C-alpha positions as a LaTeX table, in Angstrom:
\begin{tabular}{lrrr}
\hline
Residue & $x$ (\AA) & $y$ (\AA) & $z$ (\AA) \\
\hline
Met1 & 22.06 & $-6.48$ & 34.60 \\
Pro2 & 21.29 & $-4.43$ & 31.47 \\
Leu3 & 23.96 & $-2.01$ & 30.33 \\
Cys4 & 21.44 & 0.81 & 30.44 \\
Ser5 & 19.64 & 0.17 & 33.69 \\
Gly6 & 18.65 & 2.84 & 36.15 \\
Leu7 & 16.90 & 5.34 & 33.96 \\
Glu8 & 16.64 & 8.55 & 35.92 \\
Thr9 & 12.99 & 8.99 & 34.99 \\
Pro10 & 10.88 & 5.86 & 34.51 \\
Leu11 & 8.93 & 5.81 & 31.28 \\
His12 & 5.21 & 5.47 & 31.65 \\
Pro13 & 2.58 & 5.40 & 28.92 \\
Gln14 & 1.75 & 9.04 & 29.67 \\
Thr15 & 5.37 & 10.19 & 29.45 \\
Pro16 & 6.50 & 11.04 & 25.92 \\
Leu17 & 10.10 & 10.23 & 25.07 \\
Arg18 & 11.80 & 12.43 & 22.50 \\
Val19 & 10.06 & 14.53 & 19.91 \\
His20 & 11.11 & 16.28 & 16.77 \\
Pro21 & 12.94 & 19.45 & 17.87 \\
Glu22 & 10.47 & 21.91 & 16.34 \\
Thr23 & 7.47 & 20.43 & 18.13 \\
Pro24 & 6.67 & 20.87 & 21.83 \\
Leu25 & 6.23 & 17.85 & 24.09 \\
Arg26 & 2.74 & 16.46 & 24.20 \\
Val27 & 1.32 & 14.18 & 26.84 \\
His28 & $-0.40$ & 11.16 & 25.31 \\
Ser29 & $-3.75$ & 9.95 & 26.49 \\
Glu30 & $-4.32$ & 6.29 & 27.29 \\
Thr31 & $-6.78$ & 5.95 & 24.40 \\
Pro32 & $-5.62$ & 6.89 & 20.89 \\
Leu33 & $-7.63$ & 9.61 & 19.20 \\
Arg34 & $-7.77$ & 7.63 & 15.95 \\
Ala35 & $-7.24$ & 4.01 & 15.12 \\
Pro36 & $-3.91$ & 3.12 & 13.42 \\
Gln37 & $-5.71$ & 2.43 & 10.13 \\
Glu38 & $-6.62$ & 6.14 & 10.00 \\
Thr39 & $-3.00$ & 7.28 & 10.27 \\
Pro40 & $-0.27$ & 7.35 & 7.61 \\
Leu41 & 0.92 & 4.04 & 9.12 \\
Arg42 & $-2.18$ & 2.06 & 8.16 \\
Gly43 & $-0.21$ & $-0.10$ & 5.69 \\
Val44 & 2.90 & $-0.49$ & 7.85 \\
Arg45 & 3.45 & $-3.59$ & 9.99 \\
Thr46 & 3.51 & $-2.89$ & 13.72 \\
Asn47 & 7.05 & $-4.20$ & 14.30 \\
Ile48 & 9.37 & $-3.24$ & 11.48 \\
Val49 & 12.51 & $-1.35$ & 10.52 \\
Gln50 & 12.20 & 0.27 & 7.11 \\
Ser51 & 13.31 & 3.17 & 4.97 \\
Ile52 & 11.46 & 6.39 & 5.69 \\
Arg53 & 10.70 & 6.76 & 1.94 \\
Ala54 & 7.62 & 8.91 & 1.41 \\
Phe55 & 6.95 & 9.54 & 5.11 \\
Arg56 & 7.66 & 12.96 & 6.56 \\
Val57 & 9.08 & 13.12 & 10.08 \\
Gln58 & 6.28 & 15.43 & 11.22 \\
Asp59 & 3.66 & 12.98 & 9.91 \\
Leu60 & 5.30 & 10.15 & 11.85 \\
Gln61 & 5.38 & 12.25 & 15.01 \\
Asp62 & 1.75 & 13.19 & 14.55 \\
Ala63 & 0.88 & 9.50 & 14.05 \\
Ala64 & 2.69 & 8.64 & 17.30 \\
Thr65 & 0.69 & 11.31 & 19.11 \\
Val66 & $-2.61$ & 10.16 & 17.63 \\
Met67 & $-1.88$ & 6.53 & 18.55 \\
Gly68 & $-0.57$ & 7.45 & 22.01 \\
Gln69 & 2.90 & 6.04 & 21.29 \\
His70 & 6.38 & 7.28 & 22.17 \\
Phe71 & 8.25 & 9.12 & 19.42 \\
Leu72 & 12.05 & 8.97 & 19.32 \\
Tyr73 & 14.00 & 11.04 & 16.82 \\
Ala74 & 17.72 & 11.19 & 16.05 \\
Asn75 & 19.35 & 13.22 & 13.30 \\
Leu76 & 22.72 & 11.61 & 12.58 \\
Ala77 & 23.87 & 13.95 & 9.78 \\
His78 & 26.94 & 15.15 & 11.70 \\
Ala79 & 28.18 & 11.68 & 12.64 \\
Gln80 & 31.36 & 10.39 & 11.04 \\
Ser81 & 31.99 & 7.21 & 13.05 \\
Lys82 & 30.23 & 4.52 & 15.08 \\
Gln83 & 31.05 & 6.42 & 18.27 \\
Asp84 & 29.55 & 9.63 & 16.82 \\
Val85 & 26.37 & 7.76 & 15.85 \\
Leu86 & 26.02 & 6.25 & 19.32 \\
Asp87 & 26.75 & 9.60 & 21.00 \\
Leu88 & 24.10 & 11.36 & 18.92 \\
Ile89 & 21.49 & 8.67 & 19.53 \\
Ala90 & 22.24 & 8.66 & 23.27 \\
Gly91 & 21.94 & 12.44 & 23.44 \\
Gln92 & 18.82 & 12.76 & 21.32 \\
Phe93 & 17.02 & 9.78 & 22.90 \\
Ile94 & 18.09 & 11.07 & 26.34 \\
Phe95 & 19.86 & 7.93 & 27.55 \\
Pro96 & 21.42 & 7.97 & 31.02 \\
Ala97 & 25.00 & 9.23 & 31.40 \\
His98 & 26.30 & 5.72 & 32.04 \\
Phe99 & 25.14 & 4.45 & 28.60 \\
Gly100 & 27.80 & 1.97 & 27.41 \\
Lys101 & 28.13 & 3.47 & 23.90 \\
Asn102 & 28.20 & 0.22 & 21.96 \\
Phe103 & 25.56 & $-1.65$ & 19.99 \\
Asp104 & 24.79 & $-4.06$ & 22.84 \\
Ala105 & 24.18 & $-1.15$ & 25.21 \\
Leu106 & 21.98 & 0.52 & 22.58 \\
Tyr107 & 19.85 & $-2.62$ & 22.33 \\
Asp108 & 19.61 & $-2.81$ & 26.11 \\
Cys109 & 18.47 & 0.82 & 26.35 \\
Met110 & 15.82 & 0.24 & 23.69 \\
Thr111 & 14.36 & $-2.81$ & 25.43 \\
Glu112 & 14.76 & $-4.06$ & 29.00 \\
Pro113 & 14.69 & $-0.84$ & 31.12 \\
Leu114 & 11.68 & 0.40 & 29.17 \\
His115 & 9.90 & $-2.93$ & 29.60 \\
Gln116 & 10.67 & $-2.98$ & 33.33 \\
Ser117 & 9.36 & 0.57 & 33.84 \\
Gly118 & 5.78 & $-0.45$ & 33.08 \\
Gln119 & 3.37 & $-1.04$ & 30.24 \\
Gln120 & 4.49 & 0.73 & 27.07 \\
Pro121 & 2.03 & 2.01 & 24.43 \\
Gly122 & 4.37 & 1.54 & 21.46 \\
Phe123 & 7.21 & 3.33 & 19.72 \\
Ile124 & 7.87 & 5.17 & 16.50 \\
Val125 & 11.59 & 5.73 & 16.00 \\
Val126 & 13.20 & 7.87 & 13.30 \\
Leu127 & 16.92 & 7.64 & 12.49 \\
Glu128 & 17.46 & 10.39 & 9.99 \\
Gln129 & 20.54 & 10.76 & 7.77 \\
Ile130 & 22.52 & 7.73 & 8.90 \\
Pro131 & 26.06 & 8.46 & 7.66 \\
Ala132 & 27.83 & 6.65 & 4.85 \\
Thr133 & 31.50 & 7.33 & 5.58 \\
Gly134 & 34.71 & 5.34 & 5.68 \\
Lys135 & 34.45 & 5.16 & 9.48 \\
Phe136 & 30.76 & 4.20 & 9.34 \\
Asp137 & 30.54 & 1.90 & 6.34 \\
Lys138 & 27.79 & $-0.37$ & 5.01 \\
Glu139 & 28.59 & $-3.07$ & 7.59 \\
Ala140 & 28.30 & $-0.59$ & 10.48 \\
Arg141 & 25.01 & 0.76 & 9.08 \\
Glu142 & 23.62 & $-2.78$ & 8.89 \\
Gln143 & 24.77 & $-3.51$ & 12.45 \\
Leu144 & 23.00 & $-0.36$ & 13.64 \\
Leu145 & 19.80 & $-1.31$ & 11.83 \\
Asp146 & 20.09 & $-4.87$ & 13.18 \\
Val147 & 19.98 & $-3.45$ & 16.71 \\
Phe148 & 16.67 & $-1.79$ & 15.87 \\
Arg149 & 15.39 & $-4.93$ & 14.10 \\
Asp150 & 16.21 & $-6.92$ & 17.24 \\
Ala151 & 14.42 & $-4.30$ & 19.34 \\
Ala152 & 11.39 & $-4.54$ & 17.02 \\
Asp153 & 11.40 & $-8.33$ & 17.55 \\
Tyr154 & 11.73 & $-7.87$ & 21.32 \\
Trp155 & 8.71 & $-5.57$ & 21.46 \\
Gly156 & 6.82 & $-7.69$ & 18.93 \\
Asp157 & 7.16 & $-10.70$ & 21.26 \\
Arg158 & 5.46 & $-8.54$ & 23.91 \\
Lys159 & 2.73 & $-7.38$ & 21.49 \\
Ile160 & 3.97 & $-3.76$ & 21.64 \\
Pro161 & 4.29 & $-1.83$ & 18.34 \\
Phe162 & 7.82 & $-0.73$ & 17.47 \\
Arg163 & 8.31 & 0.93 & 14.09 \\
Cys164 & 11.68 & 2.31 & 13.10 \\
Phe165 & 12.15 & 4.49 & 10.02 \\
Tyr166 & 15.55 & 5.48 & 8.69 \\
Ser167 & 17.23 & 7.42 & 5.92 \\
Phe168 & 20.83 & 7.56 & 4.75 \\
Leu169 & 22.88 & 10.70 & 4.31 \\
\hline
\end{tabular}
């Protein structure tokens, strides 16, 4: 049984996940308004974890809307430790209260319950300002990103786009 089973609200293609805080929720249509090659993501592989670089968060959210994909955003600037990072992600991605708060549980929440809730249109995930502290060092940052790389592989095996963009504090 996944560590994050029993989502209170099943996710359906027409149900957006989490959006950037300054933008209201938008319901996605089944058919994208523009093809991916017309968005800022035209040169980005469909299943990847990469630095946010020149992308703006708002542009990524707009691309998710245009392509009819879920947008998940977490600002981790106030995190100091692994537990803080997991707490912030859980709160901002709206995970269920029983989320296990470890990297295995994070992977489970990003994959199996979503897959079991029905066809998914794709995901654009932003992890902004991942901390670089003594309690969340380079190894912890790599473990966190590995969870999202594994999730990208999971969704890639199912032919569902999963792009994760990150920045460090």
